[in-house]
Structure formats: structure tokens, C-alpha cells
Amino acid sequence: MEMKTTTIASVLISVLVVCSFSCAAELLRRFQHAPKADGSLSFLVLGDWGRRGAFNQCQVALQMGIIGEKLDIDFVISTGDNFYDNGLTGIDDPNFEDSFTKIYTAPSLQKQWYNVLGNHDYRGDVEAQLSPVLRELDAKWLCLRSFIVDTEIAELFFVDTTPFVDKYFTHPEDAVYDWSGILPRNDYLSNLLNDLDSALKESTAKWKIVIGHHTIRSAGYHGETKELVTQLLPILLENNVDLYMNGHDHCLEHISSPDSPLQFVTSGGGSKAWKGEVSLYNPSEMKLYYDGQGFMSVQITESQVDIAFYDIFGNVLHKWATSNQRYPTITM
């Protein structure tokens, strides 16, 4: 009887170890997305958008369709806050179609959308946005907490940043957050950071891009996210990440690093913008701050990355390019 009990206990421990390993691995599920035949890649980046077409969301979508066709984009990235004000109530919430399917109707936008969650998404039913049922409703939708998209020429690392922010736990005010999938929090964050660090170290891609909802560097209303500055930024710097893309601040923004090639780009102008919400920032680092609606494009080849920011009229607000970090950058 003692041997049987010991055996059962050993089996349970083994199962727990396997489950723990599997859960950690699932934090960064990997997707393959082939580049164009010539090896290049192009995509649009949008954030903070889902308002049933209001606050110029439809106008932004219109220009995205035009630029998307011109650049022959391969996919679209959302930096989070996909549905306002409180995410989705469930898989049958009409806000999904009203704010997504019925808005982004241009032929060029019927490509894969890779979406991360924002803090407003965590105020609703998080599992609804992650559900494969939404993919059945609209095949271009794909949302996970954290994941990797491998395009051969570049690897894109999507990071679930909302659980990092202390105030959502300690001072949620009137908001109710759905933390059901990330508790215990410390274990979740530790596994995520370890997996991200390992994946970045193992990456052999020409370009490494990390995407999250929250800011690391920003002159906008929210400013810098101190938890990401202390916990995520060191991993990005150590692993020679080229770009960090985010939303959260409702603006378009480009900040350079004084001591590394890492660039910080904010695309949070998908609908409601915050006019005049800007703080003083080192002008040698601030390449663009635009407090209106818009989006950005990214074009990648083996030797160069080009980014551009657009307003709701399709005007180019800012361009920037870099050549594999070995040559001077080009700002236009």
C-alpha cells in the first residue's frame, strides 16, 4: 500500500511538472507567416480603435485600406484596446462585428490580423477575444495573450503587457478586470519573461520586433510604464530588439534610444485621440509626436526597415528607415 501511494504521488508530481512546462510553453505559441516571393514583408499597425466607427475610426479604416493596397500588405497588427470601453461581454457581443468586421471592409485589409489585448480588453470577457469562435465569425481575426509570428525575415514577439501594471490590481477604481487566465500573477509574469528572453536569444531572424499594448517610452498622457521599464526593457536591450511597438497612448509617436538602436513607436490613434496631451521630452530622442488619429506602416527587407505614420487623410506625417543597425538611420 505504501509503494502504491508513493507511485501515485510520483505520477502526480510528474503530471504537474509536465503541465507546468506545457503552460509556460503555451505562453508563446508560434505561428508561421511566409513573406512575399521576393522575401520582403509589409504590414500596418493600429491601436486603440474599437468604437463602432466613432471618433474617426471609419476614416482611419478607409485610409488603411488605401495604403494597404498600395503596399500590398501581408497582415495587420493591433496593439490592443480592441473594443471600448470594456472589451467584449462574450463571443456573441455585437461589438465584435460593429467595431471590427463592419469597419475594416477594404479588400486589402482582408488579411490576417494579429491582435494583443489592452487594459480595456481586460475589463471584459478576455476569453471571448481569445476564442476560436470569433475566427469562425471573421477569419482574419487572431488574438492571443502572447505569441510569436515567424516571417523568416523577421520575428514578431507579441507580449501581454496589462498584467504587468500594478495599479490595475491595487487601485482598479471603478473597473473590473478579468484576471482568470493569469493567476497566480507572479508565476505568469515570470514564465512569460523567461520564455520571451529564451525565444529572443534563440531567434536567428534578421529583425526582431516586440509588440505590446503599454508604452515603454512615451511623452503622451500615460507616459512611461514603469513596470515595463524595469522588467521588459532590459530583455529587449540585451537581445538586440530593433523595434518596440505599442498603443495605449492615443497618439502617433516615434522615440529613439540614446544608447541603443532600439526604437519605440506608438500607434494608438485608431479612433479617439487626446488632443494636447503631451509632456516635454528630449528633442534629440523625440522624432514624432502627433496627437491625432492615424496608423503606421512597416516595410521590411533583409537589409532595411522602413516605417511611416499616416493621418486620417492619408498624409505621411513622418518616415524613418534603418539598415540592419550597421548604418546611419534615415529620417524624412
Coordinates of N, CA and C in Angstrom, one line a residue, residues 116-291:
V116 N -3.1 41.8 -29.9 CA -2.9 41.6 -28.5 C -4.0 42.3 -27.7
L117 N -4.0 42.0 -26.4 CA -5.0 42.6 -25.5 C -4.5 43.9 -24.9
G118 N -5.4 44.9 -24.7 CA -5.1 46.1 -23.9 C -5.8 46.1 -22.6
N119 N -5.6 47.1 -21.8 CA -6.2 47.1 -20.5 C -7.7 47.2 -20.6
H120 N -8.3 47.9 -21.6 CA -9.7 48.0 -21.8 C -10.3 46.6 -22.2
D121 N -9.5 45.8 -22.9 CA -10.0 44.4 -23.2 C -10.1 43.6 -22.0
Y122 N -9.2 43.8 -21.0 CA -9.2 43.0 -19.8 C -10.4 43.4 -18.9
R123 N -11.1 44.5 -19.2 CA -12.3 44.8 -18.5 C -13.6 44.1 -18.9
G124 N -13.4 43.3 -19.9 CA -14.5 42.5 -20.4 C -14.2 41.0 -20.3
D125 N -14.8 40.2 -21.1 CA -14.6 38.7 -21.1 C -13.4 38.5 -22.0
V126 N -12.2 38.3 -21.4 CA -11.0 38.1 -22.1 C -11.0 36.9 -23.0
E127 N -11.6 35.8 -22.4 CA -11.6 34.5 -23.2 C -12.5 34.7 -24.5
A128 N -13.4 35.6 -24.5 CA -14.2 35.8 -25.7 C -13.3 36.2 -26.9
Q129 N -12.4 37.2 -26.6 CA -11.5 37.7 -27.7 C -10.5 36.6 -28.1
L130 N -10.2 35.7 -27.2 CA -9.2 34.6 -27.5 C -9.9 33.4 -28.1
S131 N -11.2 33.4 -28.1 CA -12.0 32.2 -28.6 C -11.9 32.0 -30.1
P132 N -11.7 30.7 -30.5 CA -11.7 30.4 -31.9 C -13.1 30.7 -32.6
V133 N -14.1 30.8 -31.8 CA -15.5 31.1 -32.3 C -15.4 32.4 -33.1
L134 N -14.7 33.4 -32.6 CA -14.6 34.7 -33.3 C -13.9 34.5 -34.7
R135 N -13.0 33.6 -34.8 CA -12.3 33.3 -36.1 C -13.3 32.7 -37.0
E136 N -14.3 32.0 -36.5 CA -15.4 31.4 -37.4 C -16.3 32.6 -37.9
L137 N -16.5 33.6 -37.0 CA -17.3 34.7 -37.4 C -16.5 35.6 -38.4
D138 N -15.2 35.8 -38.2 CA -14.4 36.6 -39.1 C -13.0 35.9 -39.2
A139 N -12.6 35.3 -40.3 CA -11.4 34.5 -40.4 C -10.1 35.3 -40.2
K140 N -10.2 36.6 -40.4 CA -9.0 37.4 -40.3 C -8.6 37.7 -38.9
W141 N -9.5 37.4 -37.9 CA -9.2 37.7 -36.5 C -8.3 36.6 -35.8
L142 N -7.3 37.0 -35.2 CA -6.5 36.1 -34.3 C -6.0 36.9 -33.1
C143 N -6.3 36.5 -31.9 CA -5.9 37.2 -30.7 C -5.5 36.1 -29.7
L144 N -4.3 36.3 -29.1 CA -3.8 35.5 -28.0 C -3.2 36.5 -27.0
R145 N -2.9 35.9 -25.8 CA -2.3 36.8 -24.8 C -0.8 37.2 -25.3
S146 N 0.0 36.1 -25.6 CA 1.3 36.3 -26.0 C 1.6 35.3 -27.1
F147 N 2.4 35.6 -28.1 CA 2.7 34.7 -29.2 C 3.8 35.2 -30.0
I148 N 4.2 34.4 -31.0 CA 5.3 34.7 -31.9 C 4.8 34.5 -33.3
V149 N 5.1 35.5 -34.2 CA 4.9 35.3 -35.6 C 6.2 35.3 -36.3
D150 N 6.5 34.2 -37.0 CA 7.8 34.0 -37.6 C 7.6 34.2 -39.1
T151 N 8.2 35.2 -39.7 CA 8.1 35.5 -41.1 C 9.3 35.2 -41.9
E152 N 10.2 34.5 -41.3 CA 11.6 34.2 -41.8 C 12.5 35.4 -41.8
I153 N 12.1 36.5 -42.4 CA 13.0 37.6 -42.4 C 12.9 38.4 -41.1
A154 N 11.8 38.3 -40.4 CA 11.6 39.0 -39.1 C 10.8 38.1 -38.2
E155 N 11.1 38.2 -36.9 CA 10.3 37.6 -35.9 C 9.6 38.6 -35.1
L156 N 8.3 38.4 -34.9 CA 7.5 39.4 -34.1 C 7.0 38.7 -32.9
F157 N 7.3 39.4 -31.7 CA 7.0 38.8 -30.4 C 5.9 39.6 -29.8
F158 N 4.8 39.1 -29.6 CA 3.6 39.8 -29.0 C 3.5 39.5 -27.5
V159 N 3.5 40.5 -26.7 CA 3.6 40.4 -25.3 C 2.3 40.9 -24.6
D160 N 1.8 40.2 -23.7 CA 0.6 40.6 -22.9 C 1.1 41.5 -21.8
T161 N 1.0 42.8 -22.0 CA 1.6 43.7 -21.0 C 0.6 44.2 -19.9
T162 N -0.7 44.0 -20.0 CA -1.6 44.5 -19.0 C -1.3 43.9 -17.6
P163 N -1.1 42.6 -17.5 CA -0.8 42.0 -16.1 C 0.4 42.6 -15.5
F164 N 1.3 43.3 -16.2 CA 2.5 43.8 -15.5 C 2.1 45.1 -14.7
V165 N 1.0 45.7 -15.0 CA 0.8 47.1 -14.4 C 0.1 46.9 -13.0
D166 N 0.8 47.4 -12.0 CA 0.4 47.2 -10.6 C -0.9 47.8 -10.3
K167 N -1.2 49.0 -10.8 CA -2.3 49.8 -10.4 C -3.6 49.1 -10.8
Y168 N -3.6 48.3 -11.8 CA -4.9 47.6 -12.2 C -5.3 46.6 -11.1
F169 N -4.3 46.2 -10.3 CA -4.6 45.2 -9.2 C -4.8 45.9 -7.9
T170 N -4.0 47.0 -7.7 CA -4.1 47.7 -6.4 C -5.1 48.8 -6.3
H171 N -5.3 49.5 -7.4 CA -6.2 50.6 -7.5 C -7.0 50.6 -8.8
P172 N -7.9 49.6 -8.9 CA -8.7 49.4 -10.2 C -9.8 50.5 -10.3
E173 N -10.0 51.3 -9.3 CA -11.1 52.3 -9.3 C -12.4 51.6 -9.6
D174 N -13.1 52.1 -10.7 CA -14.4 51.5 -11.0 C -14.4 50.4 -11.9
A175 N -13.2 50.1 -12.4 CA -13.0 49.0 -13.4 C -13.0 47.6 -12.8
V176 N -13.5 46.6 -13.4 CA -13.4 45.2 -13.0 C -12.7 44.5 -14.1
Y177 N -11.5 43.9 -13.7 CA -10.7 43.2 -14.6 C -10.8 41.7 -14.6
D178 N -10.7 41.1 -15.7 CA -10.8 39.6 -15.8 C -9.4 39.0 -15.7
W179 N -9.0 38.6 -14.5 CA -7.7 38.1 -14.3 C -7.7 36.5 -14.3
S180 N -8.8 35.9 -14.8 CA -9.0 34.5 -14.6 C -7.9 33.7 -15.3
G181 N -7.3 34.2 -16.3 CA -6.3 33.4 -17.0 C -4.8 33.6 -16.7
I182 N -4.6 34.6 -15.7 CA -3.2 34.9 -15.5 C -2.7 34.8 -14.0
L183 N -3.6 34.2 -13.2 CA -3.2 34.0 -11.8 C -2.7 32.6 -11.6
P184 N -1.7 32.4 -10.7 CA -1.0 33.5 -9.8 C -0.2 34.4 -10.7
R185 N -0.3 35.7 -10.5 CA 0.3 36.7 -11.3 C 1.8 36.6 -11.4
N186 N 2.5 36.5 -10.3 CA 3.9 36.4 -10.3 C 4.5 35.3 -11.2
D187 N 3.8 34.1 -11.1 CA 4.2 33.0 -11.9 C 4.0 33.2 -13.3
Y188 N 2.9 33.8 -13.7 CA 2.5 34.1 -15.0 C 3.6 35.1 -15.7
L189 N 3.9 36.1 -15.0 CA 4.8 37.1 -15.5 C 6.2 36.5 -15.6
S190 N 6.6 35.8 -14.6 CA 8.0 35.2 -14.6 C 8.1 34.2 -15.8
N191 N 7.1 33.4 -16.0 CA 7.2 32.4 -17.1 C 7.2 33.2 -18.5
L192 N 6.4 34.2 -18.5 CA 6.3 35.0 -19.8 C 7.7 35.6 -20.1
L193 N 8.3 36.3 -19.1 CA 9.6 36.9 -19.3 C 10.7 35.9 -19.6
N194 N 10.7 34.8 -19.0 CA 11.7 33.8 -19.2 C 11.5 33.2 -20.6
D195 N 10.3 33.0 -21.0 CA 10.0 32.4 -22.4 C 10.4 33.4 -23.5
L196 N 10.1 34.7 -23.2 CA 10.4 35.7 -24.2 C 11.9 35.9 -24.3
D197 N 12.6 35.9 -23.2 CA 14.1 36.0 -23.2 C 14.7 34.9 -24.0
S198 N 14.2 33.7 -23.7 CA 14.8 32.5 -24.4 C 14.5 32.5 -25.9
A199 N 13.2 32.9 -26.3 CA 12.9 33.0 -27.7 C 13.7 34.0 -28.4
L200 N 13.9 35.2 -27.8 CA 14.7 36.2 -28.4 C 16.2 35.7 -28.6
K201 N 16.7 35.1 -27.6 CA 18.1 34.6 -27.7 C 18.2 33.5 -28.8
E202 N 17.2 32.7 -29.0 CA 17.2 31.6 -30.0 C 16.9 32.1 -31.4
S203 N 16.4 33.3 -31.5 CA 16.0 33.9 -32.8 C 17.2 34.1 -33.7
T204 N 17.1 33.7 -35.0 CA 18.1 34.0 -36.0 C 17.6 34.9 -37.1
A205 N 16.4 35.5 -36.8 CA 15.8 36.4 -37.8 C 16.7 37.7 -38.0
K206 N 16.6 38.2 -39.2 CA 17.3 39.5 -39.4 C 16.8 40.6 -38.6
W207 N 15.5 40.6 -38.2 CA 14.9 41.7 -37.5 C 14.1 41.1 -36.3
K208 N 14.2 41.7 -35.2 CA 13.4 41.3 -34.0 C 12.5 42.5 -33.6
I209 N 11.2 42.2 -33.6 CA 10.2 43.3 -33.2 C 9.3 42.8 -32.1
V210 N 9.2 43.6 -31.1 CA 8.3 43.2 -29.9 C 7.1 44.1 -29.9
I211 N 5.9 43.6 -29.7 CA 4.7 44.3 -29.7 C 4.0 44.1 -28.4
G212 N 3.6 45.2 -27.8 CA 2.7 45.1 -26.6 C 1.8 46.3 -26.6
H213 N 0.8 46.3 -25.7 CA -0.1 47.4 -25.6 C 0.5 48.6 -24.9
H214 N 1.1 48.4 -23.8 CA 1.6 49.5 -23.0 C 2.9 50.1 -23.5
T215 N 3.0 51.4 -23.2 CA 4.2 52.2 -23.5 C 5.4 51.7 -22.7
I216 N 6.6 51.9 -23.3 CA 7.8 51.9 -22.5 C 8.4 53.3 -22.5
R217 N 8.5 53.9 -23.6 CA 8.9 55.3 -23.7 C 7.8 56.1 -24.4
S218 N 7.3 57.2 -23.7 CA 6.2 58.0 -24.3 C 6.2 59.3 -23.7
A219 N 5.8 60.3 -24.5 CA 5.5 61.7 -24.0 C 4.0 61.9 -23.9
G220 N 3.2 60.9 -24.1 CA 1.8 61.0 -24.1 C 1.2 61.0 -22.7
Y221 N -0.1 61.0 -22.6 CA -0.9 61.1 -21.4 C -0.5 60.0 -20.3
H222 N -0.3 58.8 -20.8 CA 0.1 57.7 -19.8 C 1.6 57.8 -19.5
G223 N 2.4 58.3 -20.4 CA 3.8 58.3 -20.2 C 4.4 56.9 -20.1
E224 N 5.6 56.8 -19.5 CA 6.3 55.5 -19.4 C 5.6 54.6 -18.4
T225 N 5.6 53.3 -18.8 CA 5.0 52.3 -17.9 C 6.2 51.7 -17.1
K226 N 6.3 52.1 -15.8 CA 7.5 51.9 -15.0 C 7.7 50.4 -14.9
E227 N 6.7 49.6 -14.8 CA 6.9 48.1 -14.7 C 7.5 47.5 -15.9
L228 N 7.2 48.1 -17.1 CA 7.9 47.6 -18.3 C 9.3 48.1 -18.4
V229 N 9.5 49.3 -18.0 CA 10.9 49.9 -18.0 C 11.8 49.0 -17.1
T230 N 11.3 48.5 -16.0 CA 12.2 47.7 -15.1 C 12.3 46.2 -15.5
Q231 N 11.2 45.7 -16.0 CA 11.1 44.3 -16.2 C 11.3 43.8 -17.7
L232 N 10.7 44.6 -18.6 CA 10.7 44.1 -20.0 C 11.9 44.8 -20.8
L233 N 12.1 46.1 -20.6 CA 13.1 46.8 -21.4 C 14.5 46.2 -21.3
P234 N 15.0 45.7 -20.1 CA 16.3 45.1 -20.1 C 16.4 43.9 -21.0
I235 N 15.4 43.1 -21.1 CA 15.4 41.9 -22.0 C 15.5 42.4 -23.5
L236 N 14.7 43.4 -23.8 CA 14.8 43.9 -25.2 C 16.2 44.4 -25.5
L237 N 16.8 45.2 -24.6 CA 18.1 45.7 -24.9 C 19.2 44.6 -25.0
E238 N 19.1 43.6 -24.1 CA 20.1 42.5 -24.0 C 20.0 41.7 -25.3
N239 N 18.8 41.6 -25.9 CA 18.7 40.7 -27.1 C 18.6 41.5 -28.4
N240 N 19.0 42.7 -28.4 CA 19.2 43.5 -29.6 C 17.9 43.6 -30.4
V241 N 16.8 43.9 -29.7 CA 15.5 44.1 -30.4 C 15.6 45.4 -31.2
D242 N 15.0 45.4 -32.4 CA 15.0 46.6 -33.3 C 13.9 47.6 -33.0
L243 N 12.7 47.1 -32.8 CA 11.6 47.9 -32.6 C 10.7 47.4 -31.5
Y244 N 10.2 48.4 -30.6 CA 9.1 48.0 -29.7 C 7.9 48.9 -30.1
M245 N 6.8 48.2 -30.5 CA 5.6 48.8 -30.9 C 4.5 48.7 -29.9
N246 N 3.8 49.8 -29.7 CA 2.7 49.8 -28.6 C 1.6 50.7 -29.0
G247 N 0.5 50.7 -28.2 CA -0.6 51.6 -28.3 C -0.7 52.3 -26.9
H248 N -1.9 52.3 -26.3 CA -2.2 52.8 -25.0 C -2.2 54.3 -25.0
D249 N -1.2 55.0 -25.3 CA -1.3 56.5 -25.5 C -2.0 56.7 -26.9
H250 N -3.0 57.5 -26.9 CA -3.8 57.7 -28.1 C -3.2 58.8 -29.0
C251 N -2.1 58.4 -29.6 CA -1.3 59.3 -30.5 C -0.5 58.4 -31.4
L252 N 0.3 59.1 -32.2 CA 1.3 58.5 -33.1 C 2.6 59.1 -32.6
E253 N 3.6 58.2 -32.4 CA 4.8 58.7 -31.7 C 6.0 57.8 -32.1
H254 N 7.2 58.5 -32.2 CA 8.4 57.7 -32.5 C 9.5 58.3 -31.6
I255 N 10.1 57.5 -30.8 CA 11.2 57.9 -29.9 C 12.4 57.0 -30.1
S256 N 13.5 57.6 -30.2 CA 14.7 56.8 -30.4 C 15.4 56.6 -29.1
S257 N 16.4 55.6 -29.1 CA 17.2 55.4 -27.9 C 18.5 56.1 -28.0
P258 N 18.9 56.8 -26.9 CA 20.2 57.4 -27.0 C 21.4 56.5 -26.9
D259 N 21.2 55.3 -26.4 CA 22.3 54.4 -26.1 C 22.1 53.0 -26.7
S260 N 21.2 52.9 -27.7 CA 21.0 51.6 -28.4 C 20.2 51.8 -29.7
P261 N 20.2 50.9 -30.6 CA 19.4 51.0 -31.8 C 17.9 50.8 -31.6
L262 N 17.5 50.4 -30.4 CA 16.1 50.2 -30.2 C 15.2 51.4 -30.4
Q263 N 14.2 51.3 -31.2 CA 13.2 52.4 -31.4 C 11.9 52.1 -30.8
F264 N 11.2 53.1 -30.3 CA 9.9 53.0 -29.6 C 8.9 53.7 -30.5
V265 N 7.9 52.9 -31.0 CA 6.9 53.5 -31.8 C 5.5 53.2 -31.3
T266 N 4.7 54.3 -31.2 CA 3.4 54.2 -30.7 C 2.4 54.4 -31.8
S267 N 1.5 53.4 -31.9 CA 0.4 53.5 -32.9 C -0.9 53.3 -32.1
G268 N -1.4 54.4 -31.5 CA -2.6 54.3 -30.7 C -3.7 55.3 -31.1
G269 N -3.6 55.6 -32.4 CA -4.6 56.6 -32.9 C -5.7 56.0 -33.7
G270 N -6.2 54.8 -33.4 CA -7.2 54.1 -34.2 C -8.5 54.7 -34.2
S271 N -8.8 55.5 -33.1 CA -10.1 56.2 -33.0 C -10.0 57.5 -32.2
K272 N -10.4 57.4 -30.9 CA -10.4 58.6 -30.1 C -8.9 59.0 -29.7
A273 N -8.6 60.3 -30.0 CA -7.2 60.8 -29.7 C -7.4 61.8 -28.6
W274 N -6.2 62.1 -28.0 CA -6.2 63.0 -26.9 C -5.4 64.3 -27.3
K275 N -6.1 65.3 -27.7 CA -5.5 66.5 -28.2 C -4.8 67.2 -27.1
G276 N -3.6 67.6 -27.4 CA -2.8 68.4 -26.5 C -2.2 67.7 -25.3
E277 N -2.4 66.4 -25.2 CA -1.9 65.6 -24.0 C -0.4 65.2 -24.3
V278 N 0.5 66.1 -24.1 CA 1.9 65.7 -24.4 C 2.8 66.4 -23.3
S279 N 3.8 65.7 -22.9 CA 4.8 66.2 -21.9 C 6.1 66.5 -22.6
L280 N 6.9 67.3 -22.0 CA 8.2 67.6 -22.5 C 9.1 66.4 -22.6
Y281 N 9.8 66.2 -23.7 CA 10.6 65.1 -23.9 C 11.9 65.5 -24.6
N282 N 13.0 64.8 -24.4 CA 14.3 65.2 -25.0 C 14.1 65.3 -26.5
P283 N 14.3 66.5 -27.1 CA 14.0 66.6 -28.6 C 15.0 65.8 -29.4
S284 N 16.1 65.5 -28.9 CA 17.1 64.6 -29.7 C 16.6 63.2 -29.8
E285 N 15.6 62.8 -28.9 CA 15.1 61.4 -29.0 C 13.7 61.4 -29.6
M286 N 12.9 62.5 -29.4 CA 11.6 62.6 -30.0 C 11.6 62.9 -31.5
K287 N 11.3 61.9 -32.3 CA 11.3 62.1 -33.7 C 9.9 62.5 -34.2
L288 N 8.8 62.0 -33.5 CA 7.5 62.4 -33.9 C 6.6 62.3 -32.7
Y289 N 5.7 63.3 -32.6 CA 4.6 63.2 -31.7 C 3.4 63.9 -32.4
Y290 N 2.4 63.1 -32.6 CA 1.2 63.6 -33.3 C -0.1 63.2 -32.5
D291 N -0.8 64.2 -32.0 CA -1.9 64.0 -31.1 C -3.3 63.9 -31.8

